[in-house]
Tab-separated table of C-alpha atoms in Angstrom:
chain	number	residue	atom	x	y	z
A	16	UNK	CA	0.000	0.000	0.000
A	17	UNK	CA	2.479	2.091	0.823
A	18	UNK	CA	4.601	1.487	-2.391
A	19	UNK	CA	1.456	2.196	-4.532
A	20	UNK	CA	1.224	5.773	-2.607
A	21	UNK	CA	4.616	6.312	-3.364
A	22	UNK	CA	4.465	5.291	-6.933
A	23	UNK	CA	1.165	7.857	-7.341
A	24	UNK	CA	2.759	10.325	-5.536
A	25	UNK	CA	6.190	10.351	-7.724
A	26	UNK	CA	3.418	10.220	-11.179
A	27	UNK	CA	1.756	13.419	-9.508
A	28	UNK	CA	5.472	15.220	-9.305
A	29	UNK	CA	6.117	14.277	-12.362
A	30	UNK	CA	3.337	15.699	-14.388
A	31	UNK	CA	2.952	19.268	-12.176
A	32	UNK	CA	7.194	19.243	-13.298
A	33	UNK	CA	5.782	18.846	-16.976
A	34	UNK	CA	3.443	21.366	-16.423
A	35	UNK	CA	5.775	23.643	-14.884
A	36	UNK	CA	7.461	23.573	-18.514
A	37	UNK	CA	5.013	23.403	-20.749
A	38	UNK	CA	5.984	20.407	-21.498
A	39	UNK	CA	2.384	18.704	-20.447
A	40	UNK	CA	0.672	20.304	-23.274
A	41	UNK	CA	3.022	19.539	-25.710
A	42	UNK	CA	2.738	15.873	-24.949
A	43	UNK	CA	-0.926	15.993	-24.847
A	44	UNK	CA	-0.845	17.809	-27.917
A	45	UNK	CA	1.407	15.375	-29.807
A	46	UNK	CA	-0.570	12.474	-28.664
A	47	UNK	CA	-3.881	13.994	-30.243
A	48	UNK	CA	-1.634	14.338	-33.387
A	49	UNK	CA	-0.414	10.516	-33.788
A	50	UNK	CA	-4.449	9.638	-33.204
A	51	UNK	CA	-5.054	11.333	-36.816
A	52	UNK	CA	-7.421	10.076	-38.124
A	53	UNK	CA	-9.995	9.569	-35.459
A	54	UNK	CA	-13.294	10.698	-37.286
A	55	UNK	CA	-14.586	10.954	-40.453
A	56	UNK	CA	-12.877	13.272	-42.967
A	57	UNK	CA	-14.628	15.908	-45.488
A	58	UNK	CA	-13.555	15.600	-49.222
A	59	UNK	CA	-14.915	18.569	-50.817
A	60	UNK	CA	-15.793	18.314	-54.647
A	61	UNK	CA	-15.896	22.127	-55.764
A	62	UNK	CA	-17.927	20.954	-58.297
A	63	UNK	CA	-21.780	19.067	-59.268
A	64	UNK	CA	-21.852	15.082	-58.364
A	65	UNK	CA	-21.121	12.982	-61.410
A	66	UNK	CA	-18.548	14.682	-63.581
A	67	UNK	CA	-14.984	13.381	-63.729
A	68	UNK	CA	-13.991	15.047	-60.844
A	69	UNK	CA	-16.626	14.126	-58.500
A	70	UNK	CA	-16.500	10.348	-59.764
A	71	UNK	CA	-12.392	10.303	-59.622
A	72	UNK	CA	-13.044	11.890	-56.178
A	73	UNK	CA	-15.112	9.112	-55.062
A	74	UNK	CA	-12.810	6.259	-56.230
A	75	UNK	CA	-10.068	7.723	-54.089
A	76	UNK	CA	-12.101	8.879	-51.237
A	77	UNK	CA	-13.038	4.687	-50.844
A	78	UNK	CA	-10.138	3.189	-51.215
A	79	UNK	CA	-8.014	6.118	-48.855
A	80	UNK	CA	-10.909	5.435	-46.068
A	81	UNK	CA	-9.966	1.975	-46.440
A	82	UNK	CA	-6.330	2.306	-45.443
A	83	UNK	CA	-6.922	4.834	-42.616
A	84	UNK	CA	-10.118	3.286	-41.223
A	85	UNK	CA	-12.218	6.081	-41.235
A	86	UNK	CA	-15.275	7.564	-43.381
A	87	UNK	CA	-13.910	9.869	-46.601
A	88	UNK	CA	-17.278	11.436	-47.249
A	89	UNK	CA	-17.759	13.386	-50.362
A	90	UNK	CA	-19.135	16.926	-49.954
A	91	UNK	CA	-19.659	18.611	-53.463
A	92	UNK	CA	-19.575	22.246	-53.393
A	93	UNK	CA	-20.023	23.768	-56.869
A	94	UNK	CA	-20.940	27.104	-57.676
A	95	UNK	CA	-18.716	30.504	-59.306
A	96	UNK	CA	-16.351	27.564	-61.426
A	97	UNK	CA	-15.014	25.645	-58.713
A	98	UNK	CA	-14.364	29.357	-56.338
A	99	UNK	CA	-17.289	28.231	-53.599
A	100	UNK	CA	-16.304	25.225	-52.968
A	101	UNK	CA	-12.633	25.915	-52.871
A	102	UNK	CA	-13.062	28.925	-50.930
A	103	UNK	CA	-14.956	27.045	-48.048
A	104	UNK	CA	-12.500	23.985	-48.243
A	105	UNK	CA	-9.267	26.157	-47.652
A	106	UNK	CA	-10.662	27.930	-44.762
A	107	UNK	CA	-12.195	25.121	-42.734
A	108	UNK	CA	-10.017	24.314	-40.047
A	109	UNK	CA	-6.770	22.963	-40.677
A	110	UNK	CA	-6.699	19.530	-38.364
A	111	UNK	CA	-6.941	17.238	-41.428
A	112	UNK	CA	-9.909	16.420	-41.350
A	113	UNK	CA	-11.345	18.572	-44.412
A	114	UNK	CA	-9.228	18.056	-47.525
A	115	UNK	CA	-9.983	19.459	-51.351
A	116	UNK	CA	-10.236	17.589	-54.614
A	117	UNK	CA	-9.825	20.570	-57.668
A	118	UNK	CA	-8.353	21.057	-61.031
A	119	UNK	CA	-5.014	23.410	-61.944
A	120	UNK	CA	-7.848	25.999	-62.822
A	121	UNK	CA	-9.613	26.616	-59.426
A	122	UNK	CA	-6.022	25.896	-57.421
A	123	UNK	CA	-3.865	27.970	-59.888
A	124	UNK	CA	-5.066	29.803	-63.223
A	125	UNK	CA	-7.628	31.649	-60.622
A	126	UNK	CA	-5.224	33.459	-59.106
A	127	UNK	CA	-4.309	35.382	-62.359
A	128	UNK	CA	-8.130	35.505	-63.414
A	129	UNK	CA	-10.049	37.121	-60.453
A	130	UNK	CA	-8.306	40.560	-59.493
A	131	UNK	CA	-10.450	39.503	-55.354
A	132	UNK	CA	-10.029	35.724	-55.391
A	133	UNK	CA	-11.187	35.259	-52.082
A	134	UNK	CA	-8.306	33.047	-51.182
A	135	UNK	CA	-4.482	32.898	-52.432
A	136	UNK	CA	-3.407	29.431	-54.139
A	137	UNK	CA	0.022	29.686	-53.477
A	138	UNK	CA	-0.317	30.605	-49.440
A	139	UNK	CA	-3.395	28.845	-48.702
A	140	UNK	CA	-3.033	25.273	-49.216
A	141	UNK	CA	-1.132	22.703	-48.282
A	142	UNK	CA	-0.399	20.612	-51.947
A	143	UNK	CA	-0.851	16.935	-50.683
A	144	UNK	CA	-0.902	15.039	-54.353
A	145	UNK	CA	-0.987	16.064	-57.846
A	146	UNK	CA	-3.730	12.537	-58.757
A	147	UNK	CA	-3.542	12.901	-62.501
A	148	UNK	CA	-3.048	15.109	-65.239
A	149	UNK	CA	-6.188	16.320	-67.595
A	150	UNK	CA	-4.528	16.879	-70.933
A	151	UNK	CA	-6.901	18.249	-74.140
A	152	UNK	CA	-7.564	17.034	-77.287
A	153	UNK	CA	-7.346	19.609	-80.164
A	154	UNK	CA	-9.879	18.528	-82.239
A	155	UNK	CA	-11.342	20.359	-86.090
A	156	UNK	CA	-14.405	19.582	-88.268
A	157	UNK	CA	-13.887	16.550	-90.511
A	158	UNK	CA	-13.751	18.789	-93.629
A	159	UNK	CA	-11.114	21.113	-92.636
A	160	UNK	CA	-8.339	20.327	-94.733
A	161	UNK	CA	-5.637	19.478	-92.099
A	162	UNK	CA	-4.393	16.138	-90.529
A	163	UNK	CA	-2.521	17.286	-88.546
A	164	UNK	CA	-1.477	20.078	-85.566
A	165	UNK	CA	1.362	21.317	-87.844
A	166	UNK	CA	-0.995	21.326	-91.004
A	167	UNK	CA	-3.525	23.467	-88.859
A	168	UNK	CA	-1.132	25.868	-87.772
A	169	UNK	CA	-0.268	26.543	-91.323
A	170	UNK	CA	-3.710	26.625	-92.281
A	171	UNK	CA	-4.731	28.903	-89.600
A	172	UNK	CA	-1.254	31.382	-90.992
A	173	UNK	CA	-3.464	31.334	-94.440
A	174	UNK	CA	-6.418	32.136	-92.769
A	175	UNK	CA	-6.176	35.092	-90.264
A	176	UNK	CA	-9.373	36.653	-89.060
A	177	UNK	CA	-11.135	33.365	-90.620
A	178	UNK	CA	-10.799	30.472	-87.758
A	179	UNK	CA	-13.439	30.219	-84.949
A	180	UNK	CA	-12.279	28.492	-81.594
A	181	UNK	CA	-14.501	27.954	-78.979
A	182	UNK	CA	-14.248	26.980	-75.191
A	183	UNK	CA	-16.627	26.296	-72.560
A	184	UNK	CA	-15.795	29.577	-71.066
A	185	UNK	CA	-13.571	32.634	-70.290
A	186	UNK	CA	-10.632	31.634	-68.552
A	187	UNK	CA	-10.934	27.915	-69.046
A	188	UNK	CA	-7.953	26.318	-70.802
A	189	UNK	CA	-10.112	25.946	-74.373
A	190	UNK	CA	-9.914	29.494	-73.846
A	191	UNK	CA	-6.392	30.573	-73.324
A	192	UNK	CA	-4.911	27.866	-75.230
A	193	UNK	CA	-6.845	29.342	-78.065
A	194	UNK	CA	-5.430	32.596	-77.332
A	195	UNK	CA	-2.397	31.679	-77.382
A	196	UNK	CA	-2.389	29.961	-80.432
A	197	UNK	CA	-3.856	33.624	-82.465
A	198	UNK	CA	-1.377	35.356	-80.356
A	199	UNK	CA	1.508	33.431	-81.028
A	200	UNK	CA	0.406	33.939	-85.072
A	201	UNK	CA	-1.169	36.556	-85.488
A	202	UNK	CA	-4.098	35.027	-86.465
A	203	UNK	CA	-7.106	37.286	-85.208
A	204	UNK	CA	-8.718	33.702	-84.495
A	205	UNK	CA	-12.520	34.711	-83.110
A	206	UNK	CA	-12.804	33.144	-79.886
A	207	UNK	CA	-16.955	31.668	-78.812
A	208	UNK	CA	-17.301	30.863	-75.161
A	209	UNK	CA	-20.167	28.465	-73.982
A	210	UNK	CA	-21.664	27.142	-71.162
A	211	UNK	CA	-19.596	23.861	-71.126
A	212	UNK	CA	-18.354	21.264	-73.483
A	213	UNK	CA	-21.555	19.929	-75.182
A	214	UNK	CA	-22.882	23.105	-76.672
A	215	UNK	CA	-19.539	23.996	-78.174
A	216	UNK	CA	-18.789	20.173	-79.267
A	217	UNK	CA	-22.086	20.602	-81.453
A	218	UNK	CA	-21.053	23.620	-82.804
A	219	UNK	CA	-18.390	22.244	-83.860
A	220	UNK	CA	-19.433	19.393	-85.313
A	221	UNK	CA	-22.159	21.778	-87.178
A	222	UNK	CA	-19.448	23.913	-88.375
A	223	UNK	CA	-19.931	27.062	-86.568
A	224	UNK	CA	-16.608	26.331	-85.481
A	225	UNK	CA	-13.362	25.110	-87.737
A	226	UNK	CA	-11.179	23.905	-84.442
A	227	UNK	CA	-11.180	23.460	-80.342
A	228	UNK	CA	-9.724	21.947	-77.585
A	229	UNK	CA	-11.407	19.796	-75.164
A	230	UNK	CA	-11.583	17.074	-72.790
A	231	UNK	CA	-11.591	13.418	-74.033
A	232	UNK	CA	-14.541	12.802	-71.807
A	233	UNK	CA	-16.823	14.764	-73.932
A	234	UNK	CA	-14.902	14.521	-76.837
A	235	UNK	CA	-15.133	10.508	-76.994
A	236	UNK	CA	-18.104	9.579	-78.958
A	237	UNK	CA	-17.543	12.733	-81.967
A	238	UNK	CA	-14.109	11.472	-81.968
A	239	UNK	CA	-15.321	7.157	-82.065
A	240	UNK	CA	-18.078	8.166	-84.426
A	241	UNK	CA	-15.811	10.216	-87.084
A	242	UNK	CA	-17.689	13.623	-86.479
A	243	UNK	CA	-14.554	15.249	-85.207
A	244	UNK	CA	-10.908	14.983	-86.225
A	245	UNK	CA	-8.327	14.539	-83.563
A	246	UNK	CA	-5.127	16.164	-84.645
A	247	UNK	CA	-3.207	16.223	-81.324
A	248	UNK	CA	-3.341	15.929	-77.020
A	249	UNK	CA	-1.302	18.273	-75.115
A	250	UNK	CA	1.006	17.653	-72.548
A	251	UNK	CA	4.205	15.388	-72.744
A	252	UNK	CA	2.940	12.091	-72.968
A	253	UNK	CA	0.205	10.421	-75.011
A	254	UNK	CA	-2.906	9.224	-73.503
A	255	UNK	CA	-3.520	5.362	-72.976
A	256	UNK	CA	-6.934	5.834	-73.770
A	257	UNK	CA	-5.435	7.252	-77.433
A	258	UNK	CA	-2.313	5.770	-77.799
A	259	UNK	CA	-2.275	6.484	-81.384
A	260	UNK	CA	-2.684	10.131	-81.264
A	261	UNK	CA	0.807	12.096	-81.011
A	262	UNK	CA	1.284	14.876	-78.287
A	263	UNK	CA	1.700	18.647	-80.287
A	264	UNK	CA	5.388	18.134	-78.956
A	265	UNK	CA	5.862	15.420	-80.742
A	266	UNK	CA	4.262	16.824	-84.070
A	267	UNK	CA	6.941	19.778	-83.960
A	268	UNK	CA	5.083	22.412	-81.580
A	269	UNK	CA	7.193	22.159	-78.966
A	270	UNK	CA	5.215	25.409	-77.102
A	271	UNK	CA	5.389	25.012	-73.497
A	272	UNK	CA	1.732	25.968	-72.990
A	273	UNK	CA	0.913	22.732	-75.086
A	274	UNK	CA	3.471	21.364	-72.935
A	275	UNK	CA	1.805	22.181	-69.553
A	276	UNK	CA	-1.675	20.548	-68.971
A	277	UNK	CA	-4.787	21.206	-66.494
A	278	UNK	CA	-3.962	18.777	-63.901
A	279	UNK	CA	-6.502	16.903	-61.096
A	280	UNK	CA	-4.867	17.866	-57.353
A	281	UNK	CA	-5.733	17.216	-53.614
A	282	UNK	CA	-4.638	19.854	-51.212
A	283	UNK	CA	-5.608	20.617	-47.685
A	284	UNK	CA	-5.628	24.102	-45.527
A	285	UNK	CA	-2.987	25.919	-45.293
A	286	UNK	CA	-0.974	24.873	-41.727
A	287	UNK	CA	-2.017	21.265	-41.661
A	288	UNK	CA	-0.055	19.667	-39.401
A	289	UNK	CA	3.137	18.462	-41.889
A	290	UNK	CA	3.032	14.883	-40.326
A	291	UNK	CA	-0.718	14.409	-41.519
A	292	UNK	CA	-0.049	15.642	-44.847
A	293	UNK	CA	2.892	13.366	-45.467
A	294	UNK	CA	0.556	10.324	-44.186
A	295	UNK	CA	-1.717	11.655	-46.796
A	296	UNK	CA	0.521	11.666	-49.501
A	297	UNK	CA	1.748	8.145	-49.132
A	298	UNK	CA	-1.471	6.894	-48.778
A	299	UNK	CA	-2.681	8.474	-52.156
A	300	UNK	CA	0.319	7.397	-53.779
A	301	UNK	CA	-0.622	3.832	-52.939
A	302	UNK	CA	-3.905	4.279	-53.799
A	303	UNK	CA	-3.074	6.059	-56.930
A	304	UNK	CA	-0.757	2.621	-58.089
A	305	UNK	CA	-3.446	0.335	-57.599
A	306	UNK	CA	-4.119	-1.246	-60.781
A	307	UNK	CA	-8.436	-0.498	-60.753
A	308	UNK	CA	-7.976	3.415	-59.500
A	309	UNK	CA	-5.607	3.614	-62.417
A	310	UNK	CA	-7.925	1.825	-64.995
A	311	UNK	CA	-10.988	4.327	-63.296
A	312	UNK	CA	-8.552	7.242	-63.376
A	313	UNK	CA	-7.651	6.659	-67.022
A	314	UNK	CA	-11.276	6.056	-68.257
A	315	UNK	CA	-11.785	9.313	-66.735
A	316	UNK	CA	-10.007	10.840	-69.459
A	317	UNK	CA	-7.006	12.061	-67.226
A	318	UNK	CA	-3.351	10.497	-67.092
A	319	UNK	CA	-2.545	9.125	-63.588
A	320	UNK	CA	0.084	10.878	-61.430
A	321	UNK	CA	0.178	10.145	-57.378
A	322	UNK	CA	3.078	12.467	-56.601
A	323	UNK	CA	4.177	13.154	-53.091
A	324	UNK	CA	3.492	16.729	-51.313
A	325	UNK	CA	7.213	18.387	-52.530
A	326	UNK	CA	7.545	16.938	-56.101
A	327	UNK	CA	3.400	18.488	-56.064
A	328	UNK	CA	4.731	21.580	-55.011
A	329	UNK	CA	7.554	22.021	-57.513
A	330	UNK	CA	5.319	21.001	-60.097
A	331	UNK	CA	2.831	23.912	-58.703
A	332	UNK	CA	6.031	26.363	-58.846
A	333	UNK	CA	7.202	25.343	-62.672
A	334	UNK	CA	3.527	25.672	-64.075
A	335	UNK	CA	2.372	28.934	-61.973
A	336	UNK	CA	4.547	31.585	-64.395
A	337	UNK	CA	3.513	29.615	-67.885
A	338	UNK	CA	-0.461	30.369	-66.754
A	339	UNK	CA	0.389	34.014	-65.731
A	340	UNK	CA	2.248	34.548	-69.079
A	341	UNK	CA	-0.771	33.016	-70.984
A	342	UNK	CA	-3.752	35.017	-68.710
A	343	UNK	CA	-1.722	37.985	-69.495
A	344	UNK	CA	-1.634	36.954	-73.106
A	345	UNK	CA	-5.596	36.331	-73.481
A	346	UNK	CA	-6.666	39.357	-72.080
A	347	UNK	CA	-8.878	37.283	-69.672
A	348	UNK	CA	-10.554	38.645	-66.550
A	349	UNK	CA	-13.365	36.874	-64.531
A	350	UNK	CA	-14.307	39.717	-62.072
């Protein structure tokens, strides 16, 4: 008995010296931090349920709440382009437990877009994984006389003031790709924004429009069913789902803006504790390798990536001045 008072008495000591320090906290505080995860955890979709996004977003939010062993719900927050949703996610609190699925646009181009973004890509996030990239498919109307990217460059050189481009909106990539492109020749190309990818893709299969880039999601079927041409994908590597189909590097156009593509990212608030973003990142990266997330990624339309938080971030830093050059470039402002 008296050994146990002893022993209670030295515990006591020892945790008013810890206090004494500060040293209690800190302990308590680092415990809490090695029980990450202990609840569910918010995946916000800054976009409507059942696009690519939202669907790529639920593949990895199932498998990731397999390996930690707790919920990954899906919260889609669309509205403003992806802004809402991104806005909210980056200033919930940042204990891990409310991370953000978005595309290069929302996390990056914004910033040179909106004069007010209400929040700053480059100082309020914490990059966790870059999950795939989203190159574009430059596609033309069957009868335009090219094969080719290079054969529509020089067709669009004989043709200035005559090419319509469209996009499926200011600031999107259709957009300042397009831009670039009459820029870059002097082409006075006439640039048609639209609410999203169908509209345009019927315009352009109607002829309204001679040429446009856009995701192989939408694209698929005109592309399968010979209504549109496929000249080239952007980026640095072809697509599995179009092996056949040469990058615009490879055809000679060796532009870095063609180089560059919109990517698919997963970032959390800015100040999350370093140790739970690292878990994070190897997590995705194994979830990312697994054979059926790659086939789902892939049949998304996007090229599959899992990088870890730094070679995220560098990739963030190399792309950030290309997309200010090319905003600059189009002209483009979204408030």
């Amino acid at each position: 008995m008296n050994i146990t008072r002893i022993h209670r008495r030295r515990v006591l000591q020892g945790l008013a010296a810890l206090a004494s320090t500060g040293l209690l906290g800190s302990a308590l505080a680092q415990s809490g931090k090695d029980a990450w995860p202990s609840k569910p955890i918010k995946l916000i979709v800054p976009y409507q349920a059942g696009g690519a996004t939202d669907i790529t977003a639920r593949t990895l939010g199932e498998k990731l709440s397999a390996r930690l062993g707790q919920p990954v719900l899906v919260d889609n927050r669309g509205g403003a382009g992806g802004v809402t949703g991104t806005d909210q996610a980056l200033k919930s609190p940042a204990d891990g437990y409310t991370l953000l699925v978005s595309l290069g646009t929302t996390m990056l181009i914004n910033q040179y877009l909106y004069e007010r973004l209400p929040y700053q890509p480059q100082k309020d996030q914490a990059l966790i994984t870059q999950i795939a990239l989203a190159p574009v498919v430059l596609l033309v109307h069957p009868q335009l006389p090219v094969s080719t990217a290079a054969e529509l460059m020089s067709y669009i050189d004989r043709n200035k003031g005559k090419v319509a481009y469209g996009s499926w909106g200011m600031g999107s990539y259709a957009h300042l790709a397009g831009a670039w492109l009459s820029d870059k020749h002097k082409a006075d190309m006439n640039h048609v924004a639209y609410r999203g990818e169908a509209p345009m893709l019927q315009d352009l299969v109607g002829g309204q429009l001679q040429m446009a880039f856009a995701s192989l999601q939408s694209a698929r079927p005109y592309i399968d069913s010979g209504r549109l041409k496929p000249l080239a994908v952007t980026g640095t590597q072809r697509m599995d789902a179009l092996p056949k189909l040469a990058t615009m590097a490879e055809q000679g156009i060796k532009d870095e803006v063609f180089q560059v593509t919109g990517w698919l990212g997963m970032s959390a608030p800015a100040n999350t504790p370093p140790e739970v973003v690292a878990r994070l990142g190897r997590e995705l990266q194994a979830v990312i390798a697994l054979p059926e997330v790659r086939e789902r990624i892939q049949q998304m339309g996007f090229i599959p990536v899992g990088s870890s938080p730094e070679q995220f971030s560098a990739q963030f830093k190399k792309d950030a001045p290309v997309w200010e050059r090319v905003v600059k470039v189009s002209g483009a402002r979204l408030d």
